[in-house]
Coordinates of C-alpha atoms in Angstrom, one line a residue:
X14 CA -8.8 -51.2 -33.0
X15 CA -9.0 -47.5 -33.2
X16 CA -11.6 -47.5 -30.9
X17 CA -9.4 -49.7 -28.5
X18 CA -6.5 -47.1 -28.8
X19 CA -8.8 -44.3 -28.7
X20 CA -10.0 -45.6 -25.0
X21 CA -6.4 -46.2 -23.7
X22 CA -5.3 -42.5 -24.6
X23 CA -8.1 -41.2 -23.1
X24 CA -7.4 -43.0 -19.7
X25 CA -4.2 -42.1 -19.9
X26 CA -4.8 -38.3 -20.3
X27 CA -3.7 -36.7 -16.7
X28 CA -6.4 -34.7 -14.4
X29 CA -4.6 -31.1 -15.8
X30 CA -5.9 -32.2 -19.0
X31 CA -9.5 -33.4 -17.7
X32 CA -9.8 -29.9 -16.2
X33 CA -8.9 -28.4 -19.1
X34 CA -11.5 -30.5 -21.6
X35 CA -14.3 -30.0 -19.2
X36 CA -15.0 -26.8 -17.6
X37 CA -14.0 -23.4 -17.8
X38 CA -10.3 -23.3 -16.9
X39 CA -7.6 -20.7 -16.7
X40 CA -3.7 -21.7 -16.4
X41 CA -1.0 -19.3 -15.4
X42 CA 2.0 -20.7 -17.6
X43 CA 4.2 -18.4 -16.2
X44 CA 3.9 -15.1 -17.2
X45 CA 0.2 -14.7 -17.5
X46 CA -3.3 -16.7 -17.6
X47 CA -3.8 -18.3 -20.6
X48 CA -7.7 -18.0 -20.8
X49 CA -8.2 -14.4 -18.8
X50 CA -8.3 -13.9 -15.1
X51 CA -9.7 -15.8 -13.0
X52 CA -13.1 -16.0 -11.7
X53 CA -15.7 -17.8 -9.0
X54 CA -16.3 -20.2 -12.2
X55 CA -13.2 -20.7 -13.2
X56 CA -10.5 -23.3 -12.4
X57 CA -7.1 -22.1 -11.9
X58 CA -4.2 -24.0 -12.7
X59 CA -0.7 -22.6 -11.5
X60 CA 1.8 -24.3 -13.4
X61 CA 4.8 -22.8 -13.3
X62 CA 7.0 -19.6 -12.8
X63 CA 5.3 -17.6 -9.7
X64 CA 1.7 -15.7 -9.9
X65 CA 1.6 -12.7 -7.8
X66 CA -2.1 -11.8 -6.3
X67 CA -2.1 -8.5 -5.0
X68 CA -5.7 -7.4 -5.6
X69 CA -9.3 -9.4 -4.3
X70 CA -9.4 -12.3 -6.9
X71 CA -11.9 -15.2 -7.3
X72 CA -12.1 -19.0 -8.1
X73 CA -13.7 -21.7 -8.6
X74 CA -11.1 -24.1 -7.4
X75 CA -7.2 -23.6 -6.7
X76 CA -4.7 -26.3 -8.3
X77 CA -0.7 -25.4 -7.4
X78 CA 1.6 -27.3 -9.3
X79 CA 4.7 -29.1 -8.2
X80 CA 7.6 -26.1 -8.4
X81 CA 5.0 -23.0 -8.7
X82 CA 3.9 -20.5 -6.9
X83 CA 0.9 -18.6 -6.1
X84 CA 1.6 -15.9 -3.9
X85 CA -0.5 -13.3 -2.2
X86 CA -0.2 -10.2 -1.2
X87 CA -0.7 -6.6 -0.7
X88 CA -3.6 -7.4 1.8
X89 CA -5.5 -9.0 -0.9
X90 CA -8.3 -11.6 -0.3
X91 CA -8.6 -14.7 -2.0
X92 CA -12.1 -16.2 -2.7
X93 CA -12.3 -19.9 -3.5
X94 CA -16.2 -21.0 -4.2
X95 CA -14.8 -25.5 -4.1
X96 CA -11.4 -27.0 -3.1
X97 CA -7.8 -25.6 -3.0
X98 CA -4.9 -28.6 -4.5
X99 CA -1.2 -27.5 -3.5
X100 CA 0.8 -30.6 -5.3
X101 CA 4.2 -31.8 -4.3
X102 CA 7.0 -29.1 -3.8
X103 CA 4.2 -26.0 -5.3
X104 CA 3.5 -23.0 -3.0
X105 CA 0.1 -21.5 -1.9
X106 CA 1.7 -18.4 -0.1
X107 CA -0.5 -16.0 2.0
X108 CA 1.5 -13.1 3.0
X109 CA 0.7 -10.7 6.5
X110 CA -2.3 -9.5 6.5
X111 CA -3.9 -11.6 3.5
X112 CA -7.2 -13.7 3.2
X113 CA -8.6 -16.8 2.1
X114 CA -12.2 -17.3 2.1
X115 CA -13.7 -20.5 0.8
X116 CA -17.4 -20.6 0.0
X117 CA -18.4 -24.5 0.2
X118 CA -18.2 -25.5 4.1
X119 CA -17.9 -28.9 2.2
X120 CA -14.7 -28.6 0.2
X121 CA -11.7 -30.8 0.7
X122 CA -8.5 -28.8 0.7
X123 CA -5.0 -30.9 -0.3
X124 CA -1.5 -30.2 0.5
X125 CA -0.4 -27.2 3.0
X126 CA -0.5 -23.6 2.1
X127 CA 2.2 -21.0 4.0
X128 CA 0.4 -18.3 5.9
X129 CA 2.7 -15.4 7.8
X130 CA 1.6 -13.7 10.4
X131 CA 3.1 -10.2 12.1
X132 CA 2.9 -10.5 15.8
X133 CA 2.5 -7.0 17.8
X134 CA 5.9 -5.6 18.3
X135 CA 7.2 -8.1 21.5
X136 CA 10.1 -7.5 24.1
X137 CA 11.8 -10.5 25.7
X138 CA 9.8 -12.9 28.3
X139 CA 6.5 -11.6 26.7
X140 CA 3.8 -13.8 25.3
X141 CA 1.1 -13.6 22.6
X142 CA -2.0 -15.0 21.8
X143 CA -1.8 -17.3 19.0
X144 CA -4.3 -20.0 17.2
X145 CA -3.6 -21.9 14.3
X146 CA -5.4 -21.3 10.0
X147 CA -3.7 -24.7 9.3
X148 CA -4.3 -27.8 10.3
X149 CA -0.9 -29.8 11.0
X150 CA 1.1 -27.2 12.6
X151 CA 3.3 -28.0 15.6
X152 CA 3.7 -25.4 18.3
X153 CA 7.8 -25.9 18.1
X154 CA 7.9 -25.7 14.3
X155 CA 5.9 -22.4 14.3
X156 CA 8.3 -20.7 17.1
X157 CA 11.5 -22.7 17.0
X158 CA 13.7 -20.0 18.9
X159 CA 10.6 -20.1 21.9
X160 CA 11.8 -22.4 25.0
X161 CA 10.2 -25.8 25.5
X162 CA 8.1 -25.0 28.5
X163 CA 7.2 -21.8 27.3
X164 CA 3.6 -22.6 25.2
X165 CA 0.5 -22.8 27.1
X166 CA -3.0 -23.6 26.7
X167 CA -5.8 -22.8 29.4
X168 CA -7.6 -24.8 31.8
X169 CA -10.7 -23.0 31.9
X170 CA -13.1 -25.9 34.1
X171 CA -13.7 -25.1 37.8
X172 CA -11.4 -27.5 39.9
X173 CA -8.5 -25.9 37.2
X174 CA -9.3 -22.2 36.1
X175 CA -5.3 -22.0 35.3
X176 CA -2.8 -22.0 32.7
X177 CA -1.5 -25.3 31.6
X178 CA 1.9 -26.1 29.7
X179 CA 1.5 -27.9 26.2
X180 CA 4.5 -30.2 25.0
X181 CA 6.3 -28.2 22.4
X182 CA 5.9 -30.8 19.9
X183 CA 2.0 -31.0 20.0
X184 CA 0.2 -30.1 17.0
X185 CA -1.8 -26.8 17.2
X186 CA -6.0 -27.7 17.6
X187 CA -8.1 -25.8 15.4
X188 CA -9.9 -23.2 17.7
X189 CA -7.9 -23.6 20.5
X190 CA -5.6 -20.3 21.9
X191 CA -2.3 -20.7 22.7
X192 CA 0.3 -18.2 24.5
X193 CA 3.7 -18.6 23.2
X194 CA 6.9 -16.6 24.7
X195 CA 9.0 -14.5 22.4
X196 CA 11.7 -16.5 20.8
X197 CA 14.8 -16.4 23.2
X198 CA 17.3 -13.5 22.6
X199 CA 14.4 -10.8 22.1
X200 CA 15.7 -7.9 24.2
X201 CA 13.7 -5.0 26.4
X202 CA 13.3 -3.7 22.6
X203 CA 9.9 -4.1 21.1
X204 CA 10.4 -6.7 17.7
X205 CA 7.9 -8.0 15.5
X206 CA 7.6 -11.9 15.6
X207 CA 7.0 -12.9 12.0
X208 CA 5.2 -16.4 12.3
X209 CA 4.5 -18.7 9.3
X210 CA 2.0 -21.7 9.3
X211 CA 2.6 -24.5 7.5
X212 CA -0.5 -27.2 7.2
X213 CA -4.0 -27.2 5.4
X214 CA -5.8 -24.7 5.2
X215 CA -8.9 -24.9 7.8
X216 CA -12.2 -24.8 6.3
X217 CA -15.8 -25.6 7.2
X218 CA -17.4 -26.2 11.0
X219 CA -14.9 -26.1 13.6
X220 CA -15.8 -26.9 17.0
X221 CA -14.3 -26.1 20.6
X222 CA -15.5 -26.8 24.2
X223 CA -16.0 -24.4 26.3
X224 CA -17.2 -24.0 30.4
X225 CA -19.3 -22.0 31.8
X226 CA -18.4 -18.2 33.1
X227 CA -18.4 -18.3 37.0
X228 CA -18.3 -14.5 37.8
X229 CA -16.8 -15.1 41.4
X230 CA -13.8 -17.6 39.3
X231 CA -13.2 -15.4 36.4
X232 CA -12.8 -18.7 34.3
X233 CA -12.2 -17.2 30.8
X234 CA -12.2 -19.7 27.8
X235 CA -8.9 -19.1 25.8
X236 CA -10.2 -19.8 22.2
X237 CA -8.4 -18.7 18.8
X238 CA -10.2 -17.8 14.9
X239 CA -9.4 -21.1 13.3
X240 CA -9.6 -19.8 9.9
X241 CA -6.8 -17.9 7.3
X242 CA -9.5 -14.8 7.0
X243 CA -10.9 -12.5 10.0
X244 CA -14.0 -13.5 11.8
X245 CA -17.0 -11.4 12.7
X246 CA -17.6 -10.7 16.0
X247 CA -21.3 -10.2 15.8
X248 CA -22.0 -13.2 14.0
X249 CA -19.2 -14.9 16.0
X250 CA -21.2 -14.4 19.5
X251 CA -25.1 -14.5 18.1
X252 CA -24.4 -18.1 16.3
X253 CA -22.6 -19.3 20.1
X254 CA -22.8 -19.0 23.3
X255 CA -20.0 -16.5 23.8
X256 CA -20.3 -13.5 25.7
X257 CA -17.3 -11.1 26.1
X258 CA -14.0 -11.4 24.4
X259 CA -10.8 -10.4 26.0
X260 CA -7.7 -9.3 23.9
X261 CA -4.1 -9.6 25.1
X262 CA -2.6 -6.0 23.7
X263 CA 0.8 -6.6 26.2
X264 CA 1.0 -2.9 26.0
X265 CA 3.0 -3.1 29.5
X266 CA 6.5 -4.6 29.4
X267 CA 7.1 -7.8 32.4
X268 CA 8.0 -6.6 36.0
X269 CA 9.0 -8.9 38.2
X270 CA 8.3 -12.1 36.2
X271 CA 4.8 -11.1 36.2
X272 CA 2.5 -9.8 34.0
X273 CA -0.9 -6.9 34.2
X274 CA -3.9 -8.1 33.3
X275 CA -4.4 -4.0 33.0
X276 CA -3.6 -5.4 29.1
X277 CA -6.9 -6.8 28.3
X278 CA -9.0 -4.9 25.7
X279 CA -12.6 -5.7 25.9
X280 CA -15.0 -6.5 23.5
X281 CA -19.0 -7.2 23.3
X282 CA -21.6 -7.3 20.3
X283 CA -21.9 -3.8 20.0
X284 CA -18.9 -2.2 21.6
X285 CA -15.2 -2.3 22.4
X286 CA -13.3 -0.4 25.2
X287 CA -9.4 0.4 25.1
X288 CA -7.0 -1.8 27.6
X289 CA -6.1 0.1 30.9
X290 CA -2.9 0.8 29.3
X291 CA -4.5 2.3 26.5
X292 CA -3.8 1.3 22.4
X293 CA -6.8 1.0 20.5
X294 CA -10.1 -0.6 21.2
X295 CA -11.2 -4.1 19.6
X296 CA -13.2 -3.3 16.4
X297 CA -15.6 -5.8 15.1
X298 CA -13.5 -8.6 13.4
X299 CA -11.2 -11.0 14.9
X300 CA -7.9 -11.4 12.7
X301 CA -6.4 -14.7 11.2
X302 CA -3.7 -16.5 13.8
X303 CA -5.3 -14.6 16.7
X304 CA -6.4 -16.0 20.4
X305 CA -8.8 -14.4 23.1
X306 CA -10.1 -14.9 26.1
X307 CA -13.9 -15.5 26.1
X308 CA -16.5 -15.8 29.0
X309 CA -19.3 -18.5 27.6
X310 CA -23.1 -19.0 29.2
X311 CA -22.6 -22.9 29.7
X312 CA -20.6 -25.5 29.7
X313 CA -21.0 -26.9 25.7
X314 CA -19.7 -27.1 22.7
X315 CA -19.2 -24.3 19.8
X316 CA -18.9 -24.4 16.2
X317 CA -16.9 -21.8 13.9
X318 CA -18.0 -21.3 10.7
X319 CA -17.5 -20.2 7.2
X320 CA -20.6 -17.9 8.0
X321 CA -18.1 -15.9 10.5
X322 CA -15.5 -15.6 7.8
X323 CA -15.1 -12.3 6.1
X324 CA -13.2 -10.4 3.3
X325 CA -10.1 -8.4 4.6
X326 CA -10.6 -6.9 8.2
X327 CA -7.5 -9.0 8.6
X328 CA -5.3 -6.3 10.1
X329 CA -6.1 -5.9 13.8
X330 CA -4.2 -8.7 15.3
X331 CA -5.0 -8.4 18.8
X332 CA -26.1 -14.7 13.3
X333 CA -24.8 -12.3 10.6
X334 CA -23.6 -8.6 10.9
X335 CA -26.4 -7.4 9.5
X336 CA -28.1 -8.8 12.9
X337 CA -26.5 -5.9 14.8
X338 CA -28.9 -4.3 17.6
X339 CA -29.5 -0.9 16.8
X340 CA -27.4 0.6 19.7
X341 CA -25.7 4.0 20.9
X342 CA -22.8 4.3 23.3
X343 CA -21.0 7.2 24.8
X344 CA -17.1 5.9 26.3
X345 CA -15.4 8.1 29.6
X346 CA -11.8 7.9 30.4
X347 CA -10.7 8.3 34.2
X348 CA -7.1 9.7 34.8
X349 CA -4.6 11.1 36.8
X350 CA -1.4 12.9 36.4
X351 CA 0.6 9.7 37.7
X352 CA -0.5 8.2 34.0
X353 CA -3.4 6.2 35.7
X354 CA -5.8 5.3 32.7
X355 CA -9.5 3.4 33.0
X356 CA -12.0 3.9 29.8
X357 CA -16.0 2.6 30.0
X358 CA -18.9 2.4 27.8
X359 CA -22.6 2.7 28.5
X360 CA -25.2 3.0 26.1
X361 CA -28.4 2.1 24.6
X362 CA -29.5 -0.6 23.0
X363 CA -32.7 -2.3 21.4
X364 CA -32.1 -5.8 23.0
X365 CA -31.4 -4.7 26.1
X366 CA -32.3 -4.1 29.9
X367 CA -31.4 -1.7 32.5
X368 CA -30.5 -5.4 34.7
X369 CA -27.8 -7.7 33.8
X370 CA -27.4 -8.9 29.9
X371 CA -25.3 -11.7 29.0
X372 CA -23.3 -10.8 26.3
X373 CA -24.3 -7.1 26.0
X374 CA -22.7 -6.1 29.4
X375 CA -18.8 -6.6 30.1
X376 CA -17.2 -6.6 33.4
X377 CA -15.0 -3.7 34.2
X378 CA -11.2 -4.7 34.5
X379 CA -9.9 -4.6 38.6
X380 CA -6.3 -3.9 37.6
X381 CA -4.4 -0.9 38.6
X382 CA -4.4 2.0 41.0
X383 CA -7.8 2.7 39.8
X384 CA -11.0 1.0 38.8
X385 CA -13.6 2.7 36.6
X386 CA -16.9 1.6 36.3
X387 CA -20.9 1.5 35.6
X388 CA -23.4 0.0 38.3
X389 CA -26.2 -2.2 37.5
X390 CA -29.5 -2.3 40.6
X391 CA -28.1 -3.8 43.1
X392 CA -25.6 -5.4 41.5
X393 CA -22.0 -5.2 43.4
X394 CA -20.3 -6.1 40.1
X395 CA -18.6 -3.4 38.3
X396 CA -19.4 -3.3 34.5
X397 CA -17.2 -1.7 31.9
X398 CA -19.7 -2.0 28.9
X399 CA -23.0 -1.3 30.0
X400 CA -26.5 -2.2 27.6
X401 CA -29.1 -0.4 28.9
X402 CA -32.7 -0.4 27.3
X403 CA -33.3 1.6 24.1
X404 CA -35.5 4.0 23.7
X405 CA -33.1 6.5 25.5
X406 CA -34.9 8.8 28.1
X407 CA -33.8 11.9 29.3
X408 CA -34.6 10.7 32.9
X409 CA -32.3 8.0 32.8
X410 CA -29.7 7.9 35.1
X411 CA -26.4 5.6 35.1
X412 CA -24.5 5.1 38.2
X413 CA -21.2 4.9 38.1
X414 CA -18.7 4.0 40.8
X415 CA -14.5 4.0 40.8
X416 CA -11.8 2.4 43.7
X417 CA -8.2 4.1 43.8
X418 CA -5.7 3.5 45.8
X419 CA -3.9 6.9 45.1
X420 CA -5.3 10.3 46.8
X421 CA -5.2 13.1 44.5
X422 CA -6.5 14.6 41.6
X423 CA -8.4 13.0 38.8
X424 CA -9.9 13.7 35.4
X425 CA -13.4 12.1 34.0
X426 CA -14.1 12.9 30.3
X427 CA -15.9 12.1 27.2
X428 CA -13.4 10.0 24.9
X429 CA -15.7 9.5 21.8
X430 CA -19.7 9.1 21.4
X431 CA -22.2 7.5 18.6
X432 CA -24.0 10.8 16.4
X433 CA -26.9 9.7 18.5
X434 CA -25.6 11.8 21.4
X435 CA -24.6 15.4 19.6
X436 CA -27.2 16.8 20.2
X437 CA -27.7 15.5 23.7
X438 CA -26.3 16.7 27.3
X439 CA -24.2 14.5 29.1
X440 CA -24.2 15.9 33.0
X441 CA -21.6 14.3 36.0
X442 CA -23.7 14.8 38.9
X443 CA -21.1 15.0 42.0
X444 CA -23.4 13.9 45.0
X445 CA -21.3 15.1 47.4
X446 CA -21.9 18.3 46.8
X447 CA -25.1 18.5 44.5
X448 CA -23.1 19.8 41.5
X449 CA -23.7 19.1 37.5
X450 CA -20.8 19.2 35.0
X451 CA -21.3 19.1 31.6
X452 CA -18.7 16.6 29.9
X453 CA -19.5 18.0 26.2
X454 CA -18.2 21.1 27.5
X455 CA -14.7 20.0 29.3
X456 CA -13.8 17.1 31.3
X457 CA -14.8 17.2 34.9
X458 CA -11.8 17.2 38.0
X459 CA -12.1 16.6 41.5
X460 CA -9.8 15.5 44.3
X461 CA -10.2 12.4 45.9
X462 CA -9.1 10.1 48.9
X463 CA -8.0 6.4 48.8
X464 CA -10.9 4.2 49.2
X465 CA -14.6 2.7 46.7
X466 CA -17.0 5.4 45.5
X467 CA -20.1 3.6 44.5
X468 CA -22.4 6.6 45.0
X469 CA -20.5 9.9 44.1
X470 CA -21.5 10.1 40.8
X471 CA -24.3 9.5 38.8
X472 CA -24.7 10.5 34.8
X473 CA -27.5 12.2 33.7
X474 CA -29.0 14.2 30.4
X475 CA -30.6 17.2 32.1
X476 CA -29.4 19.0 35.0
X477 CA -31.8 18.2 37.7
X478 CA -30.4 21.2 40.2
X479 CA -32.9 23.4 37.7
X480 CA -36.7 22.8 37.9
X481 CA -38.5 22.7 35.0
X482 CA -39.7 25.8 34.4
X483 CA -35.8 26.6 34.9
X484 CA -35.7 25.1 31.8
X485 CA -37.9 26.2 29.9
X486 CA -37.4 29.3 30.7
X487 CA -33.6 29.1 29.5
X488 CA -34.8 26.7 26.6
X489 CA -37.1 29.9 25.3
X490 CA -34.5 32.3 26.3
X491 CA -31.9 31.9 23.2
X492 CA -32.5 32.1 19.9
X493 CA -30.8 31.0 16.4
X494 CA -31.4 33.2 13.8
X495 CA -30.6 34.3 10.2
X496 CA -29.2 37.6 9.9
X497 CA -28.1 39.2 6.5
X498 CA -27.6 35.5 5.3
X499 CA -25.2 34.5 8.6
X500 CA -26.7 32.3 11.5
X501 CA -26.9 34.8 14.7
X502 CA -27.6 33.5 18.2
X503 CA -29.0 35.9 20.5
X504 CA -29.1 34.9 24.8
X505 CA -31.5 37.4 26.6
X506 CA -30.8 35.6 30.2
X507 CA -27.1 34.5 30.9
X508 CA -24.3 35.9 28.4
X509 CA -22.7 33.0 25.9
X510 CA -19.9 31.5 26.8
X511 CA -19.2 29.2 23.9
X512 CA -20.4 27.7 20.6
X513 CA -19.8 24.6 19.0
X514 CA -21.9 23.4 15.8
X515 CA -22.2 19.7 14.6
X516 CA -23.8 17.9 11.8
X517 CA -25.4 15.1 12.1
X518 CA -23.0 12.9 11.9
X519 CA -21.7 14.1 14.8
X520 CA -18.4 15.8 13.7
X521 CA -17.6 19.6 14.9
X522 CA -17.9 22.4 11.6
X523 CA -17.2 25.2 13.8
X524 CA -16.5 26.8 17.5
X525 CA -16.1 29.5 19.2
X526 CA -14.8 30.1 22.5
X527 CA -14.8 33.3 25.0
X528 CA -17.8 34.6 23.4
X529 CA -18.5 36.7 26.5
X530 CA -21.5 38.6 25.4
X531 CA -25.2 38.0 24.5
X532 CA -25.1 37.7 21.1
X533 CA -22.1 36.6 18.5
X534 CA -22.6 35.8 14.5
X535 CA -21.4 33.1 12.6
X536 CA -19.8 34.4 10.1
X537 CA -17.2 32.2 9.8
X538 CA -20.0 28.8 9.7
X539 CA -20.1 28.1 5.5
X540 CA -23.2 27.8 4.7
X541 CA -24.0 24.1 3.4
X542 CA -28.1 23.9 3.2
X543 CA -27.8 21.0 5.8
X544 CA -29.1 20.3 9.4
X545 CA -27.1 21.2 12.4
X546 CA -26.7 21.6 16.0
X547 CA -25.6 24.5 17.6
X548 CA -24.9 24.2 21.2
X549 CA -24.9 27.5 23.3
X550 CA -23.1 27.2 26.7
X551 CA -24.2 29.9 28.9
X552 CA -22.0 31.9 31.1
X553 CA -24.1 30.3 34.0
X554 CA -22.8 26.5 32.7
X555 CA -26.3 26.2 31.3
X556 CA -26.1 24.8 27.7
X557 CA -28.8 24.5 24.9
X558 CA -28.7 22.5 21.5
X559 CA -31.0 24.0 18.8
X560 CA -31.5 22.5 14.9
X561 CA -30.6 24.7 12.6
X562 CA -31.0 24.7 8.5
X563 CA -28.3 26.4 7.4

């Protein structure tokens, strides 16, 4: 008979208490964990009274009871090696800006988790870029105050290549990008949308068709991260077949009922430029609830997956990392004084070619009263990023072409560049009248007529105008010296116009301007017992970067 009773108790005992015999398990009663924090081998039981996660925290599994909370916050990540339970009315809440990673691509998850999400600051009539973490969410319960034809998806196949209205009360796919308006009663005032999903949380492979990119169709794929953590781009495009990413910033308010796709911010592998309308450019992670534009190879199907996922990164809403091509970019910005604003990159890069690389090279946006871009051969596409193939030569040259339709004055200048190029030269040739300007000095102006300029300028890293005796001639002619413990540079053909010193990590430690004699002293350089580069422009615009110990 005991044995008989004994066997009915033990049946009866609930799962909690099966956890808790077997395994090592941790449950928050309320105030605290009752066996320790939490770790990847640990089962967590919430079961009662609200747990506040505000720091990275680990588990093996998740179990939220009926009437608990677990909430995090504080940009905190969540790491869950197996499955995630959230049990009748009990809370999983992941606050703005918040992870959750989950290592087994396998595990089940049960119940629906909250997870908020701050939209960039929106006026009325404007749209952003949204994709589902959840599964289970409908469009209408995620932006209730949002008009019922006012959600879109994209038609991105060639007899379509348009926007396409979704039924409010469809359920968000997985993967899929969606542009939803501001909630009705937004005003010409910029407001943050504060968007919560409410489903499972996404886990594992997730797949989503994609067509082909037709250059001469533009036919972008609008795709969204389908996970509640940020995405990697480089292991995003090297594990499919995507090639650039587009990122809707809306920097410009609506005019007219239409919008500027001056907006986009462009992203490759290696490299990210700002939108025509400026704002930052894309870094290298794709935030949770976020939607893109993306060109893809072929027509096929892709899968995210956990191997994309990664820990925090989760704040820029707008193969593995380590793969990354060892590459070297310099970015330009054309302007004007009427606010007209185009930025490129070109570079260097290990996988690359100096002809056309999928994935590597971005074309250049044709929005605006100006276009800015690289040329490729005899290519009549205009490229914003531009790969080109590592090892860097000094010969190289990179043409670069730009359309306006404004006469007047413009500006083309450096905006940042990899440590690669401090020591380096970076000359504007002006073909149309033989000049060389050297953009790590100042930026570059010239006047201009309405019209395409495919051949006026060219970049290069010497300045051809001078032979090469020219140079080594000036080369030989300066000198960087120690005097009485303080580095002394000494010019015996052209006086010195200006210094500037960098270490090698590219950031300026000292300059000097209107030097306006042969020789000047440093005495102002602190001396570090670490490699620099001084670069001596000459009074004849002739400049010279020498390695110095110092």
């Amino acid at each position: 008979m005991k044995k008989k009773y004994f066997f009915k108790f033990f049946i009866g005992i609930s799962f909690l208490a099966v956890q808790m015999m077997f395994g090592q398990t941790t449950t928050w009663t309320g105030s605290a964990w009752d066996n320790g924090d939490p770790s990847i081998t640990t089962d967590a039981i919430v079961l009662s009274g609200t747990c506040n996660v505000t720091s990275n925290t680990s588990f093996k599994t998740i179990t939220v009871q009926a009437d608990a909370i677990l909430n995090v916050d504080n940009a905190a990540t969540i790491t869950v090696q197996d499955n995630i339970q959230v049990l009748g009315t009990g809370q999983l809440i992941l606050n703005n800006n918040t992870s959750l990673l989950q290592n087994n691509s396998s595990a089940t998850n049960t119940g629906n988790i909250k997870y908020r999400r701050n939209a960039t600051p929106m006026r009325q009539y404007e749209y952003t870029y949204w994709g589902a973490p959840v599964a289970g969410q409908v469009l209408n319960v995620f932006s209730p105050l949002t008009l019922a034809d006012k959600f879109y998806s994209y038609n991105a196949n060639v007899g379509v290549n348009n926007w396409v209205i979704e039924n409010q009360n469809n359920v968000i796919v997985p993967g899929k990008g969606y542009a939803i308006r501001a909630p009705q009663g937004y005003t010409t005032t910029p407001q943050v949308f504060s968007g919560e999903f409410m489903g499972v949380p996404n886990n594992g492979n997730i797949s989503a068709n994609v067509v082909g990119f037709n250059p001469a169709l533009l036919n972008y794929n609008l795709l969204a991260n389908p996970y509640p953590s940020a995405i990697n781009v480089i292991t995003l495009l090297d594990n499919t077949n995507l090639g650039t990413l587009y990122f809707w910033t809306h920097n410009s308010a609506i005019t007219n009922n239409v919008f500027t796709s001056s907006d986009y911010a462009i992203r490759t592998r290696t490299t990210g430029i700002a939108a025509v309308t400026g704002g930052t450019a894309p870094g290298l992670n794709i935030a949770a609830g976020q939607a893109f534009f993306a060109s893809a190879g072929t027509t096929t199907t892709i899968n995210f997956t956990n191997a994309m996922r990664v820990a925090g990164n989760n704040s820029q809403f707008y193969r593995n990392a380590q793969n990354v091509p060892l590459n070297y970019y310099v970015h330009l910005n054309l302007t004007n004084t009427l606010g007209a604003f185009k930025q490129i990159a070109f570079g260097y890069q290990e996988d690359a070619t100096d002809g056309y690389d999928f994935g590597s090279d971005a074309l250049a946006s044709t929005e605006g009263a100006i276009r800015f871009y690289s040329l490729i051969n005899s290519l009549s596409l205009g490229f914003g990023i531009q790969a080109r193939a590592y090892p860097w030569s000094i010969n190289d040259v990179v043409p670069l072409g730009y359309t306006t339709t404004q006469a007047g004055t413009f500006d083309i200048a450096i905006d940042h560049f990899d440590t690669f190029f401090a020591d380096k030269d970076i000359f504007l040739e002006d073909t149309s009248n033989g000049t060389f300007h050297n953009l790590k000095n100042s930026a570059f102006t010239f006047t201009t007529a309405i019209g395409t300029f495919d051949t006026r300028f060219k970049i290069h890293y010497q300045d051809t105008s001078l032979s090469n005796d020219d140079f080594a001639g000036i080369e030989n002619s300066v000198y960087v010296f120690k005097e009485n413990n303080q580095p002394k540079i000494v010019s015996t053909q052209s006086n010195i116009a200006s210094v500037i010193v960098y270490d090698m990590l590219g950031r300026v430690v000292f300059s000097k301007d209107k030097v306006n004699a042969s020789e000047v002293v440093l005495s102002n350089l602190i001396a570090n017992n670490q490699a620099l580069i001084i670069k001596t422009t000459l009074e004849n615009n002739v400049t010279v970067a020498k390695k110095f110990i110092f």
